[in-house]
Coordinates of C-alpha atoms and ligand atoms in Angstrom, one line a residue:
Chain C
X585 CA -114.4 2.5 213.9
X586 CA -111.0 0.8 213.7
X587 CA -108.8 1.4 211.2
X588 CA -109.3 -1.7 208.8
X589 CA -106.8 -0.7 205.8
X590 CA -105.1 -3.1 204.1
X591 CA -106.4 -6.0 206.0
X592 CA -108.6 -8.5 204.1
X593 CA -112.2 -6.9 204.8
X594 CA -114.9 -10.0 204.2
X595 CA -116.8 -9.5 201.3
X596 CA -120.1 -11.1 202.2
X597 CA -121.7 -13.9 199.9
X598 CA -124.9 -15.5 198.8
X599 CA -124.4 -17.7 201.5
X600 CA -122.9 -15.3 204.3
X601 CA -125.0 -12.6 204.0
X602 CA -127.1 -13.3 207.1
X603 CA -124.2 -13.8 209.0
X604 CA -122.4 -10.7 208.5
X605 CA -125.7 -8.4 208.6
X606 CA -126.2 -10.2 212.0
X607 CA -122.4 -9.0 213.0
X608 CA -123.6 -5.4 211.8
X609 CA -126.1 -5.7 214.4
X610 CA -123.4 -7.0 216.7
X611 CA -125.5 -10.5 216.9
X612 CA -123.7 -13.5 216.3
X613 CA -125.1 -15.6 213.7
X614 CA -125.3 -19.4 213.2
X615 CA -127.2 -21.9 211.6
X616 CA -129.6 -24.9 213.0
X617 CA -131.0 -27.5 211.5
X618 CA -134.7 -28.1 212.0
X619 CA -134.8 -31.8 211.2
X620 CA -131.6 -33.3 213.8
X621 CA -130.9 -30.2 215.7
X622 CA -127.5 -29.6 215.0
X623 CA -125.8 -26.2 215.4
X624 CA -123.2 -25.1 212.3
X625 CA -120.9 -22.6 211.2
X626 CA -119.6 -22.0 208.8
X627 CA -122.5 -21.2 206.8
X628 CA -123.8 -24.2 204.6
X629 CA -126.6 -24.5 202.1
X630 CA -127.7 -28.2 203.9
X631 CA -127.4 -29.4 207.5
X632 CA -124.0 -31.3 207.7
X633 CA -125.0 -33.9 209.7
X634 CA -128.1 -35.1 208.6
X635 CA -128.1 -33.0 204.8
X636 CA -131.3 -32.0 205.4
X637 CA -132.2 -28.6 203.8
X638 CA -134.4 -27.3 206.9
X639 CA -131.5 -24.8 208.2
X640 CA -132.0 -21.6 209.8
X641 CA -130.4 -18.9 211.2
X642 CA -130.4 -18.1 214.9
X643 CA -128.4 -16.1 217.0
X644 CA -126.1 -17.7 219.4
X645 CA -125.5 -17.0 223.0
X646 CA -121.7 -15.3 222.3
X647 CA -120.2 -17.6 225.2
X648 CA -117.8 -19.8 224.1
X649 CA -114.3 -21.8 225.6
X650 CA -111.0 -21.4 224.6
X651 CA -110.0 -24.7 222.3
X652 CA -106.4 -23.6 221.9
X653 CA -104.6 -20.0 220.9
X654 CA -101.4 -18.7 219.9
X655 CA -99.6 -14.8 220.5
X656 CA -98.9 -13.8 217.2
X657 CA -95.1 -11.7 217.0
X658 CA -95.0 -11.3 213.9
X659 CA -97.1 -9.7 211.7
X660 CA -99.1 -11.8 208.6
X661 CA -99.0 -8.6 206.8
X662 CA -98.2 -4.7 207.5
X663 CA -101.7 -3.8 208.3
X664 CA -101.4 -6.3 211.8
X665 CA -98.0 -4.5 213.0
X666 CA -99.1 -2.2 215.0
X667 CA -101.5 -5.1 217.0
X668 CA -98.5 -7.4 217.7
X669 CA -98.4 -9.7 220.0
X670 CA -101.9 -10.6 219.3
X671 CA -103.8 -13.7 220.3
X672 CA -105.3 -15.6 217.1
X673 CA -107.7 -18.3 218.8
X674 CA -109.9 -21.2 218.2
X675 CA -113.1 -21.3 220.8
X676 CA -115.8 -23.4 221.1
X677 CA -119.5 -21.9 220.8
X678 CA -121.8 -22.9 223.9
X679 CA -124.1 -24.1 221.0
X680 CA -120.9 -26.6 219.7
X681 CA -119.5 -25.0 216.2
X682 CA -115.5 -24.0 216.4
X683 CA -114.5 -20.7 215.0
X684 CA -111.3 -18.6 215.0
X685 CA -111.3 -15.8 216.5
X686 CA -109.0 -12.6 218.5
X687 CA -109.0 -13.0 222.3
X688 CA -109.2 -9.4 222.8
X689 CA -109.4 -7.3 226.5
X690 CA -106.9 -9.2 228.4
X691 CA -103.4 -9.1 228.0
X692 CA -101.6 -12.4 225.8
X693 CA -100.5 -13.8 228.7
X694 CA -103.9 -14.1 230.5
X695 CA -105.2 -16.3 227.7
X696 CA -105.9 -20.0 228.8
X697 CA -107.2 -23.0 227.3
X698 CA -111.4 -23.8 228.5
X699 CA -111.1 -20.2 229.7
X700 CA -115.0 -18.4 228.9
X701 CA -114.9 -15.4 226.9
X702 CA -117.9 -13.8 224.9
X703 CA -118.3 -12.1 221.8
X704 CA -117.5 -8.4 221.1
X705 CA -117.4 -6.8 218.0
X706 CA -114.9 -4.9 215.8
X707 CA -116.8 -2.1 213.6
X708 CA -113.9 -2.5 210.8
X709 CA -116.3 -0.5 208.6
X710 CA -119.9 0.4 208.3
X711 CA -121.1 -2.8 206.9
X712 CA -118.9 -5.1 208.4
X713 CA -117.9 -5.6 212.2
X714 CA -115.4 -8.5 213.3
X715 CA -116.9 -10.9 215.9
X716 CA -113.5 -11.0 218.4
X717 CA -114.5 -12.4 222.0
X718 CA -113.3 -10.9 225.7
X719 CA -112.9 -12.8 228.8
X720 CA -116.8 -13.1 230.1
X721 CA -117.3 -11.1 232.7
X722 CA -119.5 -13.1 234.9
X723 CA -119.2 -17.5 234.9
X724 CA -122.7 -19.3 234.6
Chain N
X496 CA -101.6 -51.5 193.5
X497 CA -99.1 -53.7 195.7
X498 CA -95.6 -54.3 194.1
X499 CA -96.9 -53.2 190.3
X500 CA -95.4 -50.2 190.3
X501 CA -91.8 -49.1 190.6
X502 CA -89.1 -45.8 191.1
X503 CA -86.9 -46.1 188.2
X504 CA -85.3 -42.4 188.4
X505 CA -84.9 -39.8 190.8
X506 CA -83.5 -36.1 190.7
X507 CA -83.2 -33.1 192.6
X508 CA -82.0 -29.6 191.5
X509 CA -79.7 -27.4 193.3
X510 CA -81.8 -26.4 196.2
X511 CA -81.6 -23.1 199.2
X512 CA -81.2 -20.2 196.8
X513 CA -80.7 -20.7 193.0
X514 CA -81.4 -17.1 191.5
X515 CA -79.5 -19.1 187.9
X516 CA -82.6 -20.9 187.2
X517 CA -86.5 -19.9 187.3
X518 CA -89.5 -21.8 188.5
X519 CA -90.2 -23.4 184.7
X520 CA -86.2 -24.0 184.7
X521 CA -86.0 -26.0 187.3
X522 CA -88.8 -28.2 186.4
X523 CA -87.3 -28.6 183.7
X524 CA -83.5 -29.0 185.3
X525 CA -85.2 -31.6 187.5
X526 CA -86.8 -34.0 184.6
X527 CA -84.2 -34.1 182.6
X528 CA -81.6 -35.0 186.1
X529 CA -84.4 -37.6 186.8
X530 CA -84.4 -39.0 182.8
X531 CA -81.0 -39.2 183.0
X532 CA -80.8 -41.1 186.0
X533 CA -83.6 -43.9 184.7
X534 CA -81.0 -43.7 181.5
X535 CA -84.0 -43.2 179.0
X536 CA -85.2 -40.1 176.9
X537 CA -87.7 -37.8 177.3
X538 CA -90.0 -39.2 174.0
X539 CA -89.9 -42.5 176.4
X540 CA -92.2 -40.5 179.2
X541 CA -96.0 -41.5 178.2
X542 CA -97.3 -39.8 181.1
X543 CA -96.8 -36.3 182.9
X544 CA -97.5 -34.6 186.7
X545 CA -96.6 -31.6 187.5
X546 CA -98.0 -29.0 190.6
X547 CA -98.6 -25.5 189.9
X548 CA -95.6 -22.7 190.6
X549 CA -96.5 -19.7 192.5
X550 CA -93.4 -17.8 191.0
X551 CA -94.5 -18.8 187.6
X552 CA -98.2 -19.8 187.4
X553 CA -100.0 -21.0 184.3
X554 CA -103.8 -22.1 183.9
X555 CA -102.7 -25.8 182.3
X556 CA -99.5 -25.7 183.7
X557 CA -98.6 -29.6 183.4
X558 CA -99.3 -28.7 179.5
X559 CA -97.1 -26.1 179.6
X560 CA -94.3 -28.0 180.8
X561 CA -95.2 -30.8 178.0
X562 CA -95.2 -28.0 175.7
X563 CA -92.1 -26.3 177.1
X564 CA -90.2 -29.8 176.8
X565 CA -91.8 -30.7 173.5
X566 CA -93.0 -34.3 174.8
X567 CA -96.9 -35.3 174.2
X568 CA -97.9 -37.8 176.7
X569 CA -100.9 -39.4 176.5
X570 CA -101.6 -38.3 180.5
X571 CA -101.0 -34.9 181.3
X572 CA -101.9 -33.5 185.2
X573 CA -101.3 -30.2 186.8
X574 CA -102.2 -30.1 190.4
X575 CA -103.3 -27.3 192.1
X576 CA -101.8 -27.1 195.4
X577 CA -98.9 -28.5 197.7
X578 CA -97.9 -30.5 200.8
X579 CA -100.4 -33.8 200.9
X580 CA -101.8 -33.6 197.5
X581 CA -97.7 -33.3 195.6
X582 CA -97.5 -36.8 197.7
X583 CA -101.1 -38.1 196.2
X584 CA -99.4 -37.2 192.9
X585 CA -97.4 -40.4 193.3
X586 CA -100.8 -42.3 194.3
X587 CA -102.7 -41.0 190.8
X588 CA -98.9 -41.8 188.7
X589 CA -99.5 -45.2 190.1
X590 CA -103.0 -45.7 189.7
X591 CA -102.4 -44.2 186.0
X592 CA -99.7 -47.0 185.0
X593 CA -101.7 -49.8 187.3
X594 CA -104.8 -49.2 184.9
X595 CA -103.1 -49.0 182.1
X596 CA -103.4 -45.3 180.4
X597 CA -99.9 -44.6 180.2
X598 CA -96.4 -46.8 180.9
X599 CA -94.1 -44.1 182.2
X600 CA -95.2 -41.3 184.1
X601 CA -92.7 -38.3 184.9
X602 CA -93.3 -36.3 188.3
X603 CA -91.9 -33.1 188.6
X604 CA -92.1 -30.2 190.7
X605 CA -90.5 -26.8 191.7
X606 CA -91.1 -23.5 192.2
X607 CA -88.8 -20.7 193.0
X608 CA -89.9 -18.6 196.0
X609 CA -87.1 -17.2 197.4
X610 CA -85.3 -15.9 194.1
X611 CA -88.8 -15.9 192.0
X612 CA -90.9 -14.4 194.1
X613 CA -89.3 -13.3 197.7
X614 CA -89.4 -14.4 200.9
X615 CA -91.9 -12.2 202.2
X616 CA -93.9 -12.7 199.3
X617 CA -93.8 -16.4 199.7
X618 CA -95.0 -15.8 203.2
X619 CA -97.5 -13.5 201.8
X620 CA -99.2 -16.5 199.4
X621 CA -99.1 -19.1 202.1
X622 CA -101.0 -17.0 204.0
X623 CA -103.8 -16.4 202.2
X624 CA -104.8 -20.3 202.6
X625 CA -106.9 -18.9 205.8
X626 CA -110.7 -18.9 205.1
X627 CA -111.0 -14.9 202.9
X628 CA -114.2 -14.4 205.8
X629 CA -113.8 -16.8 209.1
X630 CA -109.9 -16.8 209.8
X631 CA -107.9 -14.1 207.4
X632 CA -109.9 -11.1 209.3
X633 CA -107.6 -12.6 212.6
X634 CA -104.3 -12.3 210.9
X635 CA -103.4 -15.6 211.5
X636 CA -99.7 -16.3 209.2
X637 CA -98.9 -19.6 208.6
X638 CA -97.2 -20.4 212.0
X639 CA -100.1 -19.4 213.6
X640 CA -101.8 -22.1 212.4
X641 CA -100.0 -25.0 213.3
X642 CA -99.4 -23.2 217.1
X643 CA -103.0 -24.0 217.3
X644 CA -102.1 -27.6 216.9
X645 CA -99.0 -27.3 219.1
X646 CA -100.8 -26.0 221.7
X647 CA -103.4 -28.5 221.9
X648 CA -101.3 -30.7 222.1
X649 CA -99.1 -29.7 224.8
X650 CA -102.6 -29.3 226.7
X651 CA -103.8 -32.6 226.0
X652 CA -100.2 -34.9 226.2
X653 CA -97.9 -32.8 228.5
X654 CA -95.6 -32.1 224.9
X655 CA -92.8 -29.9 225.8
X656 CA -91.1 -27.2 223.8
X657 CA -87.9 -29.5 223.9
X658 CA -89.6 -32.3 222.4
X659 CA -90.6 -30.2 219.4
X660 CA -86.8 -29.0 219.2
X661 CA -85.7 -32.2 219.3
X662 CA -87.0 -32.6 215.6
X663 CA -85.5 -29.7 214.1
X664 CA -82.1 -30.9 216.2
X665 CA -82.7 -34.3 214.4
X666 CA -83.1 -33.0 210.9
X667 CA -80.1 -30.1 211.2
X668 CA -78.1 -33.4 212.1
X669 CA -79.3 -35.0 209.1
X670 CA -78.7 -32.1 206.9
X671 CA -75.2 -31.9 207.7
X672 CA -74.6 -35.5 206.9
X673 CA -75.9 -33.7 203.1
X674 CA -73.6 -31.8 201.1
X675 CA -77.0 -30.9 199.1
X676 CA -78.8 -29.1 202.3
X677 CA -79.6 -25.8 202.6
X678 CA -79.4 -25.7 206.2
X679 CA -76.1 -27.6 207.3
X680 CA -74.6 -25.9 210.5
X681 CA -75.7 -28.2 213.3
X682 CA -78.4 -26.7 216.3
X683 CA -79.0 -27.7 219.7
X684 CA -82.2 -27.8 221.4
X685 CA -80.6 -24.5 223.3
X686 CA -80.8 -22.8 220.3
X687 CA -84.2 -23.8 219.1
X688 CA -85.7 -22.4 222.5
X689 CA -83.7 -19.5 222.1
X690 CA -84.7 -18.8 218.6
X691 CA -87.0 -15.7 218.0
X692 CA -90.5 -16.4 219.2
X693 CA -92.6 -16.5 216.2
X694 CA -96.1 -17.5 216.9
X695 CA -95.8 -18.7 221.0
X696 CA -95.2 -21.9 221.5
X697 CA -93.3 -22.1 217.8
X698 CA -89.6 -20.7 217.7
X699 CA -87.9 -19.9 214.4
X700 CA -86.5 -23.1 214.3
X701 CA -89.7 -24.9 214.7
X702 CA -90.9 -23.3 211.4
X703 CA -89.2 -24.6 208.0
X704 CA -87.5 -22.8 205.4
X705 CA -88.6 -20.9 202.4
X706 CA -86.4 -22.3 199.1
X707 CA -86.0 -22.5 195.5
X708 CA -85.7 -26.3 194.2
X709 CA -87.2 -29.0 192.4
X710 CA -87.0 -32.8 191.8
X711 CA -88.8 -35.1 190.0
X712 CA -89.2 -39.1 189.9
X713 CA -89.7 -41.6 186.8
X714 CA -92.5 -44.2 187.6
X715 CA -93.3 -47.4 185.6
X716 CA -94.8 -50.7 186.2
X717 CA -93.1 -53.5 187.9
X718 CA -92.3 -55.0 184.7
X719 CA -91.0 -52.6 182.7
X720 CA -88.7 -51.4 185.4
X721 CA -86.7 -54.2 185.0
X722 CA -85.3 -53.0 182.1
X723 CA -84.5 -49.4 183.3
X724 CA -80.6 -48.8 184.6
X725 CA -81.8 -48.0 188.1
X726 CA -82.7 -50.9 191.0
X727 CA -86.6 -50.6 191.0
X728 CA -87.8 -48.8 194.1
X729 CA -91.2 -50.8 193.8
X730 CA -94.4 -49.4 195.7
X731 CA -95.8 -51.4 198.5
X732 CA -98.6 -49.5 200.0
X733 CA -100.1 -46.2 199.6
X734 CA -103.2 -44.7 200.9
X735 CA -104.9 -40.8 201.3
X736 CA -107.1 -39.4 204.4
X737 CA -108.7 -36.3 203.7
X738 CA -110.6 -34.5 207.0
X739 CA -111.0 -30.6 206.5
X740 CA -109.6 -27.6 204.3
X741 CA -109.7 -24.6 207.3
X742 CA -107.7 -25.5 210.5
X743 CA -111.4 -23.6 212.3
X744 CA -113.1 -26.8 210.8
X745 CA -111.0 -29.2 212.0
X746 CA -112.7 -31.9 214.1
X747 CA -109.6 -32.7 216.0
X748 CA -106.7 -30.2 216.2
X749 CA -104.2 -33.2 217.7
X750 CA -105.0 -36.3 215.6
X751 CA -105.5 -36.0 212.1
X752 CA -106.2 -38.1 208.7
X753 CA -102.6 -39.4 208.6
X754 CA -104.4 -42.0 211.0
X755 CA -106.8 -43.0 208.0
X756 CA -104.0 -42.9 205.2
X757 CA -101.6 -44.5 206.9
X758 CA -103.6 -47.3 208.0
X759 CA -104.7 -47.9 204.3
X760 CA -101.2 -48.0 203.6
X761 CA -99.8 -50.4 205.8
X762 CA -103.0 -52.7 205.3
X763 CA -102.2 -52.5 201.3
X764 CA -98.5 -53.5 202.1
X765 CA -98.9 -55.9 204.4
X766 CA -96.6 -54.4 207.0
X767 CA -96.5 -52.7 210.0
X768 CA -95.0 -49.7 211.5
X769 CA -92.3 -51.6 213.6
X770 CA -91.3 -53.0 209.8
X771 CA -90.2 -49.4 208.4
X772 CA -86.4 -48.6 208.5
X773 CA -86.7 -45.6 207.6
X774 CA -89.5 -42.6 207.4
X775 CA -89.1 -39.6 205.7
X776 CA -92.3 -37.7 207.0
X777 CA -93.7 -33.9 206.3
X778 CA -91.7 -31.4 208.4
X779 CA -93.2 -28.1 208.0
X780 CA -93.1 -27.5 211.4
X781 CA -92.0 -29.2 214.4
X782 CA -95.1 -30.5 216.4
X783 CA -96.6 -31.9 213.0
X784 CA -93.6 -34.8 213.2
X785 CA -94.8 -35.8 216.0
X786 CA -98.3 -35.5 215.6
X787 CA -97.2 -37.9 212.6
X788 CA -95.7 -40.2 214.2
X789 CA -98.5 -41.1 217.0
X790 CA -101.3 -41.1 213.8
X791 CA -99.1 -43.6 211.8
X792 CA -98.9 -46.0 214.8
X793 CA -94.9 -45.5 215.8
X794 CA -96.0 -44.8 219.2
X795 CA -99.5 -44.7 220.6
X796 CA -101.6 -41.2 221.4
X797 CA -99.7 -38.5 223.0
X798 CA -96.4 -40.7 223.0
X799 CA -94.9 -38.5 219.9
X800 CA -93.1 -36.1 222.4
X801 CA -91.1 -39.1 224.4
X802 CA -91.0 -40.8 221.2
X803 CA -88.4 -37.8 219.5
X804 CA -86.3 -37.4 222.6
X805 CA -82.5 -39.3 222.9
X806 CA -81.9 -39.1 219.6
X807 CA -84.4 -42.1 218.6
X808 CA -85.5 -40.2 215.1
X809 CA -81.4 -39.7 214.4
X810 CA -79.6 -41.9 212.1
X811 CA -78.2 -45.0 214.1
X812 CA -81.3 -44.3 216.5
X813 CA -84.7 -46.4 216.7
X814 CA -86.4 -45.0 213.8
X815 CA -84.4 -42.7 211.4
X816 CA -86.9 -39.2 210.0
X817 CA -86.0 -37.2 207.6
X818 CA -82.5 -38.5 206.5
X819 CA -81.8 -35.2 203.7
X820 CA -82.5 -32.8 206.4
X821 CA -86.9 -32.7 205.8
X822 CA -88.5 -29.1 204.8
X823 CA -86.8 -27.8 208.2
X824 CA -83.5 -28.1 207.0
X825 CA -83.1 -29.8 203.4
X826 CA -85.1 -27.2 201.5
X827 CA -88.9 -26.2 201.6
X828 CA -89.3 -24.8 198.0
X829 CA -93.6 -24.9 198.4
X830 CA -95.6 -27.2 196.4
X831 CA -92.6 -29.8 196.1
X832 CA -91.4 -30.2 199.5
X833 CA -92.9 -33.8 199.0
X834 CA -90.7 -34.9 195.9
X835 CA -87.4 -34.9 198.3
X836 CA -88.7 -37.2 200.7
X837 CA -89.6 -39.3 197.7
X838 CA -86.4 -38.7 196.2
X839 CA -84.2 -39.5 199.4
X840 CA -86.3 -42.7 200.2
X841 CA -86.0 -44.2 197.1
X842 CA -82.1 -43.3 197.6
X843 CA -82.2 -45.0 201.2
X844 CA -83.2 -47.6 199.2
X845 CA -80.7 -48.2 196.7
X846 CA -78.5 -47.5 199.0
X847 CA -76.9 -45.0 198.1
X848 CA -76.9 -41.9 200.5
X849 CA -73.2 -42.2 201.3
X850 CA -72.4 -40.5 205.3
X851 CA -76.3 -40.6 206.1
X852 CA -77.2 -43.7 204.9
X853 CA -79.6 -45.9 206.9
X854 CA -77.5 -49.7 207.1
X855 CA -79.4 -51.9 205.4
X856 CA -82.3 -49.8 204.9
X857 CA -85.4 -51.9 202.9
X858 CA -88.8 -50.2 203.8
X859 CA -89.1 -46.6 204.0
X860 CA -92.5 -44.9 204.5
X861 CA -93.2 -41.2 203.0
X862 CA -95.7 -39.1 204.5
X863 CA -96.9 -35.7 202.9
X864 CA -99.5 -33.3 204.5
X865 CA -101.5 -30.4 202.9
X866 CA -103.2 -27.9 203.8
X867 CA -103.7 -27.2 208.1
X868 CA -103.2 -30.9 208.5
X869 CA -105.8 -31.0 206.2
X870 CA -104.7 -34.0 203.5
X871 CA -102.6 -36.8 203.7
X872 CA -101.2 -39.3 201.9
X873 CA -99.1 -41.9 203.0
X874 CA -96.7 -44.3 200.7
X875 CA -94.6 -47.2 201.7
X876 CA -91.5 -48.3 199.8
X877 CA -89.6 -51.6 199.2
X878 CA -86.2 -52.8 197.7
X879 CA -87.9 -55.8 196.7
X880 CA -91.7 -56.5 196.1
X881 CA -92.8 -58.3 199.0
Ligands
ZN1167 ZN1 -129.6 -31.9 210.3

């Protein structure tokens, strides 16, 4: 498990919940809506497109793009020292929601926009793991 | 809302590091700079906007400062948070006076996070604005935010790192022209690239500064501000976009809602960009200026890069920005980085900014941002209504 102290461990919600017990099972969570179709995260009580309340959870593929990224050099708090640089990212879901994320298993420098990674989890403690995402190892 | 309302007083505190006032103080300091330069007393102030202090926080803080100044208007609002919304302030002053609940509204803000709290402290709150579950696990500090958004749009337009330095270069340049600045030694793009990486691709000197400060504004209705001391500094257009809270939400990381607010505002004044003299626009970081100026319509899509280079954003160029120095070099004191844009357009205006006056200078546009990008609000100002 990785040492997790004094960084802001998610305390999971009403609304959440599913998400992060999916992470426990190192499944990545998101909603669809069963009247239009559309994918969403973050988690919402009604479909965002269409406000319908027919949403589910389902797990998503884990493949996603790189939307843009940045090498962190300095630390947001002391608990992120020893990780610096680190890569903070937004990617793109196959299934189309956004998400931040860490682009973890390649060095800074490797990281690219539209570059496919996939999702990896972070056991931060023993209900909560981190979705992060890798470079995928094979391209479809 | 077009030419009914007016700028009849302006103030700023001392502003960099001012450890002989606290947050409260320099409200305080600031309303009573700003009643004295409208030449009326504090019982004359019907109305009252303040945003909250992070050094100093109260529940009902606008009350508090009522309370603290023993004046009992008959409009009283605290707002919450900073950037964007401390500019929207001036939209609900306006709308207050245009529909008649009070006469005279007083805006001011401060906060004191570099002697009140402490730099890293300040850096500390800010950061916490990331989503508690979806972004804060990544560690993401402010700067890391708005790389995201410099580094989509370097993919998307080609925008180099000496573009973005060209917009602190612009505003150091200003800020030395201001004996007020906190900031004043002039920089060359040289020195922006060679400024510590903080959050690749922003340098130190992309990022703004952390300050203690405060200014407020007197606002009244067309009318009345005839009989105030001051040349009326009369509100021509003003309008808000508002597209996403968390920059992992955004719909688009390289055009945002200061398309929507400031096309409401030039529609509601009747002008367009090629009309503004001057632009005093939200500076928190380099790549959000010109993000700015390609949503307002000074150049089209992906033009905001060539648009900053040769000087064309400096006083005597094309399209002076940020003329006091902007949140990169002026002061960036939080919640009020706003009120001295405000403050140093309505002085553009009047004409009275001595070595970095803008000649002739008769429209100047404000624009404030909150959040990631998130809100907007965008005001245009006249000498004259038009
Ligand atoms: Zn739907």
């Amino acid at each position: 498990m990785t040492n997790s102290q004094g960084k802001p461990i998610p305390v999971p919600t009403l609304e959440t919940a599913p998400y992060w017990e999916g992470c426990r099972q190192h499944q990545l969570r998101i909603q669809r809506c069963n009247d239009c179709g559309q994918y969403q995260f973050f988690p919402r009580l009604y479909c965002s497109k269409c406000f319908g309340e027919r949403v589910d959870w389902v797990n998503a593929t884990g493949r996603a793009s790189v939307v843009s990224f940045t090498v962190v050099r300095r630390p947001v708090s002391p608990a992120y020292a020893n990780e610096v640089p680190y890569v903070v990212a937004l990617v793109r879901l196959e299934e189309g929601p956004q998400m931040m994320t860490n682009i973890i298993g390649c060095a800074p420098e490797e990281v690219k926009i539209g570059m496919i990674v996939e999702v990896v989890f972070d056991d931060w403690t023993e209900t909560i793991s981190i979705p992060k995402f890798r470079p995928a190892e094979t391209v479809p | 809302m077009k030419n009914r309302v007016a700028i009849v007083g302006v103030a700023d505190t001392e502003v960099g590091v001012v450890p002989q006032y606290s947050a409260t103080q320099l409200y305080v300091r600031a309303a009573r700079l700003a009643l004295a330069d409208a030449g009326i007393t504090k019982d004359q102030v019907d109305g009252l906007i303040t945003c909250a202090s992070w050094a100093e926080p109260y529940l009902y803080h606008a009350e508090m400062i009522a309370e603290y100044m023993q004046i009992f208007p008959r409009y009283c609002m605290g707002a919450p948070a900073g950037g964007g919304t401390t500019l929207a302030m001036m939209h609900h002053a306006a709308s207050a006076i245009v529909t008649g609940i009070c006469h005279t509204v007083l805006v001011t803000m401060a906060d004191s996070q570099v002697s009140g709290l402490s730099r890293d402290k300040a850096v500390e709150i800010m950061a916490t604005a990331g989503h508690p579950q979806f972004e804060r696990p990544y560690g993401p500090p402010i700067p890391a935010f708005y790389a995201l958004l410099a580094r989509a749009h370097e993919h998307a337009y080609g925008t180099t790192a000496e573009q973005r330095a060209a917009v602190a270069v612009a505003c150091r340049k200003h800020a030395s022209l201001n004996p007020a600045a906190q900031m004043r030694q002039p920089i060359t793009i040289d020195d922006v690239l060679a400024s510590r990486m903080i959050a690749d691709p922003l340098h130190l000197l992309d990022c703004s500064l952390v300050s203690d400060g405060g200014a407020a504004f007197i606002m009244t209705s067309a009318e009345r501000a005839r009989d105030f001391k001051q040349k009326p500094v009369y509100l021509l257009g003003v309008g808000e976009g508002h597209s996403h809270e968390h920059v992992s939400q955004a719909l688009s990381l390289t055009t945002s809602a200061a398309k929507e607010s400031g096309e409401r505002a030039f529609a509601m004044a009747g002008l367009q960009p090629s009309d503004v003299d001057v632009a005093e626009l939200y500076d928190c970081f380099t790549p959000v200026v010109i993000i700015e100026l390609e949503d307002l319509g000074f150049c089209p899509k992906g033009e905001g890069g060539r648009f900053v280079e040769g000087g064309r954003i400096e006083i005597g160029g094309e399209l002076p920005v940020n003329t006091h120095g902007g949140l990169l070099s002026h002061c960036h004191p939080g919640h009020p980085g706003s009120m001295f844009a405000i403050t140093e357009a309505v002085r553009q205006l009047r004409g009275s900014c001595g070595a970095r006056q803008v000649p002739g200078a008769k429209i100047a546009l404000v624009h404030g941002q909150g959040g990631i990008m998130s809100t907007h609000c965008t005001a245009i100002f006249g000498s004259e209504p038009i």
